[in-house]
Coordinates of C-alpha atoms in Angstrom, one line a residue:
M177 CA 140.5 360.1 217.3
R178 CA 141.2 359.8 221.0
A179 CA 142.0 356.3 222.3
K180 CA 138.9 354.9 224.6
S181 CA 141.2 354.6 227.6
A182 CA 142.3 356.5 230.8
V183 CA 145.0 356.0 233.4
V184 CA 143.8 356.9 236.9
L185 CA 146.7 357.4 239.4
G186 CA 147.8 359.1 242.6
A187 CA 149.0 362.2 242.4
Q188 CA 151.0 362.5 245.9
W189 CA 152.4 359.6 248.1
G190 CA 149.4 357.0 247.7
D191 CA 146.2 356.9 249.5
E192 CA 144.4 359.4 247.8
G193 CA 141.0 357.4 247.7
K194 CA 141.8 355.8 244.0
G195 CA 139.9 352.6 244.9
K196 CA 136.4 354.7 245.2
I197 CA 137.4 356.6 242.2
V198 CA 138.1 353.8 240.0
D199 CA 135.1 351.9 241.2
V200 CA 133.0 355.0 240.3
L201 CA 134.6 355.4 236.9
S202 CA 134.4 351.7 236.1
D203 CA 131.0 351.7 235.0
H204 CA 132.1 353.7 231.8
F205 CA 135.0 351.0 230.7
S206 CA 134.8 347.5 229.6
A207 CA 138.2 346.6 231.6
V208 CA 140.3 347.8 234.5
A209 CA 143.7 346.7 234.2
R210 CA 146.3 346.9 237.3
Y211 CA 149.9 348.0 235.8
A212 CA 152.3 348.0 238.8
G213 CA 152.7 346.9 242.7
G214 CA 151.6 344.2 244.3
H215 CA 149.5 343.1 247.5
N216 CA 151.0 346.2 249.2
A217 CA 148.6 348.4 247.7
G218 CA 145.2 349.0 249.4
H219 CA 141.9 350.0 247.7
T220 CA 138.9 350.4 249.7
V221 CA 135.5 350.8 248.3
I222 CA 132.1 351.5 250.0
I223 CA 128.7 350.4 248.0
S224 CA 125.8 351.1 249.8
G225 CA 127.6 350.7 253.1
E226 CA 129.2 347.5 252.2
K227 CA 133.2 347.7 252.4
F228 CA 135.8 346.2 250.2
I229 CA 139.4 346.1 250.6
L230 CA 141.1 345.1 247.7
Q231 CA 145.0 344.7 247.5
L232 CA 145.8 342.8 244.2
I233 CA 142.4 342.6 242.3
P234 CA 141.5 345.6 240.3
C235 CA 138.1 347.4 241.4
G236 CA 136.4 346.8 238.1
V237 CA 135.5 343.3 239.0
L238 CA 133.0 344.8 241.4
R239 CA 130.8 346.0 238.2
K240 CA 129.0 343.6 236.4
G241 CA 130.0 343.3 233.1
C242 CA 133.5 345.0 233.5
K243 CA 136.7 342.7 233.4
G244 CA 139.5 343.1 235.9
V245 CA 143.3 342.5 234.4
I246 CA 146.5 342.0 236.5
G247 CA 149.0 343.2 234.0
N248 CA 152.6 342.0 233.6
G249 CA 154.0 345.1 235.4
V250 CA 152.5 343.6 238.9
V251 CA 154.1 341.1 241.0
L252 CA 151.8 338.5 242.0
D253 CA 151.7 336.6 245.4
P254 CA 149.6 333.7 244.4
I255 CA 148.5 332.9 248.1
A256 CA 147.5 336.2 248.3
F257 CA 145.6 336.5 245.3
L258 CA 143.8 333.5 245.7
S259 CA 142.6 334.7 249.5
E260 CA 141.7 337.9 248.1
A261 CA 139.4 336.3 245.3
D262 CA 137.7 334.0 247.8
R263 CA 137.0 336.9 250.1
I264 CA 135.3 338.8 247.2
R265 CA 133.3 335.7 246.1
Q266 CA 132.1 335.7 249.9
H267 CA 130.3 338.9 248.8
G268 CA 128.6 337.3 245.8
V269 CA 130.9 339.0 243.2
Q270 CA 131.3 336.7 240.2
L271 CA 135.0 336.2 239.1
D272 CA 134.7 333.5 236.5
G273 CA 135.3 334.9 233.2
A274 CA 135.6 338.4 234.6
L275 CA 139.2 338.4 236.4
F276 CA 142.6 337.8 234.4
V277 CA 146.2 337.4 235.3
S278 CA 149.1 338.0 233.1
N279 CA 151.3 335.1 232.1
R280 CA 154.3 337.6 232.2
A281 CA 153.7 338.8 235.6
Q282 CA 156.6 338.1 238.2
V283 CA 155.6 335.8 241.1
I284 CA 156.2 336.7 245.0
L285 CA 157.5 333.8 246.8
P286 CA 158.3 333.2 250.8
Y287 CA 162.1 334.0 250.4
H288 CA 161.2 337.6 248.8
R289 CA 159.5 338.3 252.0
M290 CA 162.1 337.0 254.4
I291 CA 164.7 338.8 252.3
E292 CA 162.9 342.3 252.7
L293 CA 162.3 341.6 256.2
A294 CA 165.8 341.0 257.1
S295 CA 167.1 343.8 255.0
E296 CA 164.9 346.4 256.6
S297 CA 166.2 345.4 260.1
A298 CA 169.7 344.7 259.0
P299 CA 172.2 346.6 261.3
G300 CA 172.9 350.2 259.7
R301 CA 170.2 349.9 257.2
K302 CA 168.1 353.1 256.9
K303 CA 164.5 352.0 257.2
I304 CA 162.4 353.0 254.0
G305 CA 159.0 352.0 255.8
T306 CA 158.3 349.0 253.6
T307 CA 155.3 346.4 254.1
S308 CA 157.6 343.6 254.4
R309 CA 155.5 341.7 251.7
G310 CA 158.4 340.9 249.3
I311 CA 157.5 343.5 246.9
G312 CA 160.9 345.0 246.3
P313 CA 163.0 341.7 246.3
A314 CA 160.6 340.4 243.7
Y315 CA 161.2 343.6 241.4
E316 CA 165.2 342.8 242.2
D317 CA 165.0 339.4 240.9
K318 CA 162.8 340.6 237.9
M319 CA 165.6 343.1 236.9
S320 CA 168.2 340.6 237.4
R321 CA 166.6 338.3 235.3
G322 CA 166.5 335.7 238.1
G323 CA 162.7 336.1 238.9
L324 CA 159.7 333.3 238.2
R325 CA 157.0 334.6 236.1
V326 CA 153.3 333.2 236.0
V327 CA 153.8 330.9 232.9
D328 CA 156.8 329.4 234.8
L329 CA 154.8 328.7 238.0
L330 CA 152.4 326.8 235.8
N331 CA 155.4 324.6 235.0
T332 CA 155.8 322.1 237.6
A333 CA 159.4 320.9 236.5
L334 CA 160.6 324.5 236.2
L335 CA 159.0 325.6 239.4
K336 CA 160.8 322.7 241.1
D337 CA 164.2 323.4 239.8
H338 CA 163.9 327.5 240.3
I339 CA 162.6 326.9 244.1
D340 CA 165.5 324.3 245.0
A341 CA 168.1 326.7 243.4
A342 CA 166.4 330.0 245.0
C343 CA 166.2 328.7 248.3
E344 CA 169.6 327.4 248.5
Q345 CA 170.8 330.9 247.4
K346 CA 168.5 333.1 249.5
N347 CA 169.2 331.1 252.7
S348 CA 172.7 332.1 252.5
I349 CA 171.8 335.8 251.9
V350 CA 169.5 336.1 254.8
R351 CA 172.4 334.7 257.0
A352 CA 174.5 337.7 255.8
L353 CA 172.0 340.3 256.3
F354 CA 171.1 339.1 259.7
G355 CA 174.7 338.7 260.7
S356 CA 174.9 337.9 264.4
Q357 CA 171.0 338.7 264.9
Q358 CA 168.8 335.6 265.6
Q359 CA 168.1 334.1 262.2
P360 CA 165.1 332.7 260.8
G361 CA 165.1 329.1 260.3
P362 CA 166.2 327.8 256.8
L363 CA 163.5 327.8 254.1
D364 CA 162.5 324.3 253.3
A365 CA 162.2 323.9 249.4
A366 CA 160.1 321.2 249.5
Q367 CA 157.6 322.5 251.6
I368 CA 157.4 325.8 249.4
F369 CA 157.2 323.6 246.1
D370 CA 154.1 321.8 247.5
L371 CA 152.6 324.9 248.4
Y372 CA 152.9 326.8 245.3
A373 CA 152.3 324.1 242.8
E374 CA 148.9 323.6 244.4
A375 CA 148.3 327.4 244.1
A376 CA 149.4 327.1 240.6
E377 CA 146.6 325.0 239.5
K378 CA 144.1 327.3 241.5
L379 CA 145.4 330.3 239.6
R380 CA 145.7 328.6 235.9
P381 CA 142.0 329.4 234.9
Y382 CA 142.6 332.8 235.3
V383 CA 146.2 333.2 233.4
C384 CA 146.3 334.5 229.8
D385 CA 148.1 337.0 227.6
T386 CA 146.6 339.9 229.0
A387 CA 148.4 342.3 226.7
R388 CA 146.7 340.6 223.8
L389 CA 143.4 340.7 225.8
L390 CA 143.6 344.7 226.3
N391 CA 144.6 345.3 222.8
G392 CA 141.8 343.1 221.4
I393 CA 139.3 345.0 223.8
L394 CA 140.6 348.6 222.4
H395 CA 140.7 347.3 218.7
S396 CA 137.2 345.8 219.0
G397 CA 135.7 349.6 220.3
G398 CA 135.8 348.7 223.9
S399 CA 137.5 351.0 226.6
V400 CA 140.1 350.3 229.1
M401 CA 141.0 352.1 232.4
F402 CA 144.5 351.7 233.9
E403 CA 144.4 351.4 237.4
G404 CA 147.6 352.8 239.3
A405 CA 149.2 351.9 242.8
Q406 CA 150.7 354.0 245.2
G407 CA 151.3 357.4 244.1
T408 CA 153.5 359.4 241.8
L409 CA 155.8 360.6 244.7
L410 CA 156.5 356.8 245.2
D411 CA 157.5 355.8 241.7
I412 CA 160.9 354.3 241.5
D413 CA 162.3 357.0 239.0
H414 CA 160.4 360.2 239.9
G415 CA 159.3 359.8 243.4
T416 CA 161.4 361.0 246.8
Y417 CA 164.0 358.4 246.2
P418 CA 165.0 356.3 248.1
Y419 CA 161.8 356.6 250.0
V420 CA 159.9 355.1 247.1
T421 CA 158.1 352.0 246.0
S422 CA 159.9 349.6 243.6
S423 CA 157.6 349.9 240.5
S424 CA 156.7 352.6 238.0
A425 CA 153.7 354.2 239.7
T426 CA 153.3 357.2 237.2
A427 CA 151.3 357.1 233.8
G428 CA 154.3 355.8 231.8
G429 CA 154.0 352.4 233.7
A430 CA 150.7 351.9 232.3
A431 CA 152.2 351.1 229.0
T432 CA 155.1 349.0 230.2
G433 CA 153.0 347.2 232.8
T434 CA 150.2 346.1 230.3
G435 CA 151.7 345.8 227.1
V436 CA 149.4 348.6 225.6
G437 CA 151.2 351.1 223.6
P438 CA 151.4 354.7 224.8
T439 CA 149.5 356.0 221.8
A440 CA 146.5 354.0 223.1
I441 CA 146.5 356.0 226.2
G442 CA 143.9 358.5 225.7
T443 CA 143.7 360.6 229.1
V444 CA 145.3 360.6 232.3
I445 CA 143.2 361.2 235.5
A446 CA 145.0 362.3 238.7
V447 CA 143.7 361.6 242.3
T448 CA 144.5 364.0 244.7
K449 CA 143.1 364.7 248.2
A450 CA 142.3 368.1 249.3
Y451 CA 145.2 368.0 251.5
V452 CA 148.2 365.4 251.7
T453 CA 149.1 362.4 253.3
R454 CA 151.9 360.1 253.4
V455 CA 152.5 356.7 255.3
G456 CA 155.8 355.5 256.5
E457 CA 159.4 357.3 256.3
G458 CA 160.6 359.8 254.0
P459 CA 160.3 363.8 253.5
F460 CA 157.1 365.6 253.9
P461 CA 157.4 369.5 253.3
T462 CA 154.1 370.5 254.4
E463 CA 153.5 368.1 257.1
I464 CA 151.3 369.4 260.0
S465 CA 152.3 368.7 263.4
G466 CA 150.5 369.1 266.7
P467 CA 146.5 368.9 267.3
V468 CA 145.5 370.1 263.8
G469 CA 147.1 367.5 262.0
E470 CA 145.8 364.9 264.5
E471 CA 142.2 366.1 263.8
I472 CA 142.5 366.1 260.3
G473 CA 143.7 362.6 260.6
R474 CA 140.9 361.7 262.8
R475 CA 138.3 363.2 260.5
G476 CA 139.8 361.6 257.4
N477 CA 140.2 358.4 259.2
E478 CA 143.9 358.2 257.8
F479 CA 145.0 354.6 258.8
G480 CA 146.4 352.3 255.7
A481 CA 143.9 349.9 254.4
V482 CA 146.2 347.0 254.1
T483 CA 148.7 347.6 257.1
G484 CA 146.5 350.0 259.2
R485 CA 149.6 352.3 259.6
K486 CA 148.5 355.7 260.8
R487 CA 149.4 358.4 258.0
R488 CA 151.0 361.6 258.5
C489 CA 148.9 364.8 257.3
G490 CA 149.9 368.1 255.5
W491 CA 148.6 370.9 253.8
L492 CA 148.1 370.8 250.1
D493 CA 151.3 371.3 248.3
I494 CA 150.9 372.8 244.9
P495 CA 154.4 372.6 243.7
L496 CA 154.2 368.8 244.4
L497 CA 150.9 368.5 242.7
R498 CA 152.2 370.8 239.7
Y499 CA 155.1 368.3 239.3
S500 CA 153.0 365.3 239.4
N501 CA 150.7 366.7 236.6
T502 CA 153.7 367.5 234.7
I503 CA 155.3 364.1 234.4
N504 CA 151.9 362.3 234.1
S505 CA 150.6 364.7 231.3
A506 CA 147.7 364.8 233.7
E507 CA 144.5 366.3 232.1
W508 CA 141.9 365.8 234.7
L509 CA 142.0 366.3 238.7
V510 CA 139.7 364.1 241.1
V511 CA 139.7 365.7 244.4
T512 CA 138.9 363.3 247.6
K513 CA 138.0 364.1 251.1
L514 CA 137.0 367.6 250.7
D515 CA 134.6 367.2 253.6
V516 CA 137.4 366.4 256.2
L517 CA 138.7 370.4 255.8
D518 CA 134.8 371.6 256.7
H519 CA 135.6 372.7 260.3
L520 CA 138.5 374.9 259.2
A521 CA 138.2 378.8 259.2
E522 CA 141.3 379.1 257.2
I523 CA 143.2 376.7 254.9
P524 CA 147.0 377.2 254.2
V525 CA 147.9 375.9 250.9
C526 CA 151.7 375.7 249.8
T527 CA 152.3 377.6 246.7
A528 CA 156.1 378.2 246.4
Y529 CA 159.2 376.4 248.4
E530 CA 162.3 378.4 249.8
I531 CA 165.4 376.7 249.5
D532 CA 168.7 378.3 251.0
G533 CA 166.9 381.6 250.7
K534 CA 165.6 381.4 247.4
L535 CA 161.8 380.8 246.3
T536 CA 161.3 378.2 243.7
D537 CA 158.6 375.8 242.7
E538 CA 161.2 373.1 241.5
I539 CA 161.2 369.8 243.5
P540 CA 165.0 369.0 244.5
A541 CA 165.7 365.3 243.1
D542 CA 168.0 364.6 246.3
I543 CA 166.5 364.1 249.7
S544 CA 168.8 366.7 251.1
G545 CA 167.5 369.1 249.2
I546 CA 163.9 368.3 249.9
N547 CA 164.8 368.3 253.3
K548 CA 165.8 372.1 253.0
I549 CA 162.6 373.0 251.9
V550 CA 160.5 375.9 253.8
P551 CA 157.1 375.8 252.6
R552 CA 155.6 379.4 251.6
Y553 CA 151.9 379.4 252.2
T554 CA 148.9 381.1 250.9
T555 CA 145.8 381.2 253.1
L556 CA 142.5 380.5 252.0
K557 CA 139.3 381.1 253.4
G558 CA 137.6 378.0 254.9
W559 CA 133.9 377.3 254.5
Q560 CA 133.0 376.2 257.8
S561 CA 130.0 374.1 256.7
N562 CA 129.1 370.5 256.0
T563 CA 129.9 369.3 252.6
E564 CA 129.7 365.7 253.2
D565 CA 127.2 363.9 250.7
I566 CA 126.7 367.1 248.3
R567 CA 126.2 365.8 244.8
D568 CA 126.4 369.0 242.7
F569 CA 129.2 371.5 242.5
D570 CA 126.7 374.4 242.4
D571 CA 125.7 373.5 246.0
L572 CA 128.9 373.9 247.3
P573 CA 129.8 376.7 249.7
A574 CA 131.3 379.6 247.8
A575 CA 134.7 379.1 249.6
A576 CA 134.6 375.4 248.8
K577 CA 134.2 376.2 245.0
E578 CA 137.0 378.7 245.4
Y579 CA 139.4 376.1 247.1
L580 CA 138.9 373.5 244.2
R581 CA 139.3 376.4 241.5
F582 CA 142.6 377.4 243.1
Q583 CA 143.7 374.1 242.9
E584 CA 142.7 373.9 239.2
R585 CA 144.3 377.1 238.2
E586 CA 147.6 376.4 239.8
S587 CA 148.0 372.7 239.3
G588 CA 147.5 372.8 235.2
A589 CA 145.0 370.1 235.4
K590 CA 141.1 370.5 235.3
V591 CA 138.9 369.6 238.3
G592 CA 136.5 367.0 237.1
M593 CA 135.3 365.1 239.7
V594 CA 135.1 365.6 243.7
S595 CA 134.6 362.9 246.4
T596 CA 132.4 364.3 249.2
G597 CA 132.1 361.1 251.3
P598 CA 133.2 357.4 251.3
D599 CA 130.5 355.9 249.4
R600 CA 130.2 355.2 245.6
E601 CA 127.2 357.6 245.7
Q602 CA 128.9 360.3 247.5
T603 CA 130.4 361.9 244.3
M604 CA 129.9 364.7 242.2
I605 CA 131.0 364.7 238.4
L606 CA 131.2 368.1 236.6
P607 CA 129.6 368.4 233.2
E608 CA 132.8 368.7 231.1
F609 CA 134.4 365.3 232.6
A610 CA 130.8 363.6 232.2
A611 CA 130.8 364.2 228.6
A612 CA 134.4 363.2 228.5
L613 CA 133.4 359.8 230.2
E614 CA 130.5 359.2 228.1
A615 CA 132.8 359.2 225.1
M616 CA 134.7 356.4 226.7
R617 CA 131.6 354.1 226.9
P618 CA 132.1 351.0 224.7

């Protein structure tokens, strides 16, 4: 029997609209669990015109009766978490007994932000385009076994010893990274300890063994949705390295990032835009330059929910989507922002790559290889009519239906859901996918 669980993740470079999709789907699940990333992620959810921007807290908390869980694979900034929780409460959302934080999650501390900012601006350093929120350095400390976990944050004596030792070490690292440039003032260990000891007590009521919690929900007949952050092409192993994030954004990260075994994952749902966007640095084979790209960005409101950074826009990339679906074992596709393409008479779709004069659909592992890609396009007919707010697949223009079916045929996953606007209600769910969702209900 298939497990009552699903991974929802980004099929591209993030910003595919996962927040809205997780919110819509959460009605069918007992809990939604974040499994990777930190408060560099941004999920925007619009409910009856009211906007929620979530960074750490899973979208599931916006559904009454659905638990939100921050798993052990997440790096948690306690100050950012508590601030976000307060903002959500101001919208009338009840978090007591509904939001849980893993006692094994790693903690982001002020020196992680300082290290990242210094490293990104150091002489000779190739810029990755990070958010400078300390995500990467926190994962570095985790992997070098020098990090602080949430369970340790709650131990006052251990917290003080850790901060004293870390501040001494990190101050010397930053001096080396900045070199002759103007340096920030040294970290004040006593001040940091006071701030985070206070935050720890406010965090304490949320903390538990979330692996035990999630496995208990599944074993008792409940259902769990695993919420991805960023996107597949930003995964530390499978993305366009080194222009990637520091965590496992692919479906495999759901098991390691929550403590739920891989056989307990029932299906994988990949979210893809009807085109492609990327924020920050890094290769982008189908990027559109000039007025057409600017217009798509304007119509799609392509600015980061957390950073406000402008997103680069490109045509749909089928080899990239096929690669993403393969490494995630994606069964379903959710297509967002179809309405952004309503104005186009013709829509190019990349269906193959030319590299050094040879056609291929394989994604090169190295950046130099990706930079050699010459996209080969198939031009599909546009529909040039309004699709915003359409709720039924049969009501779409014929060319829009064909665009979706082409995406389905070429990518190896079935289109189960289409978003035709930013609001929760501006969504169509196809019958086969609706049946699969109903089977997930606890």
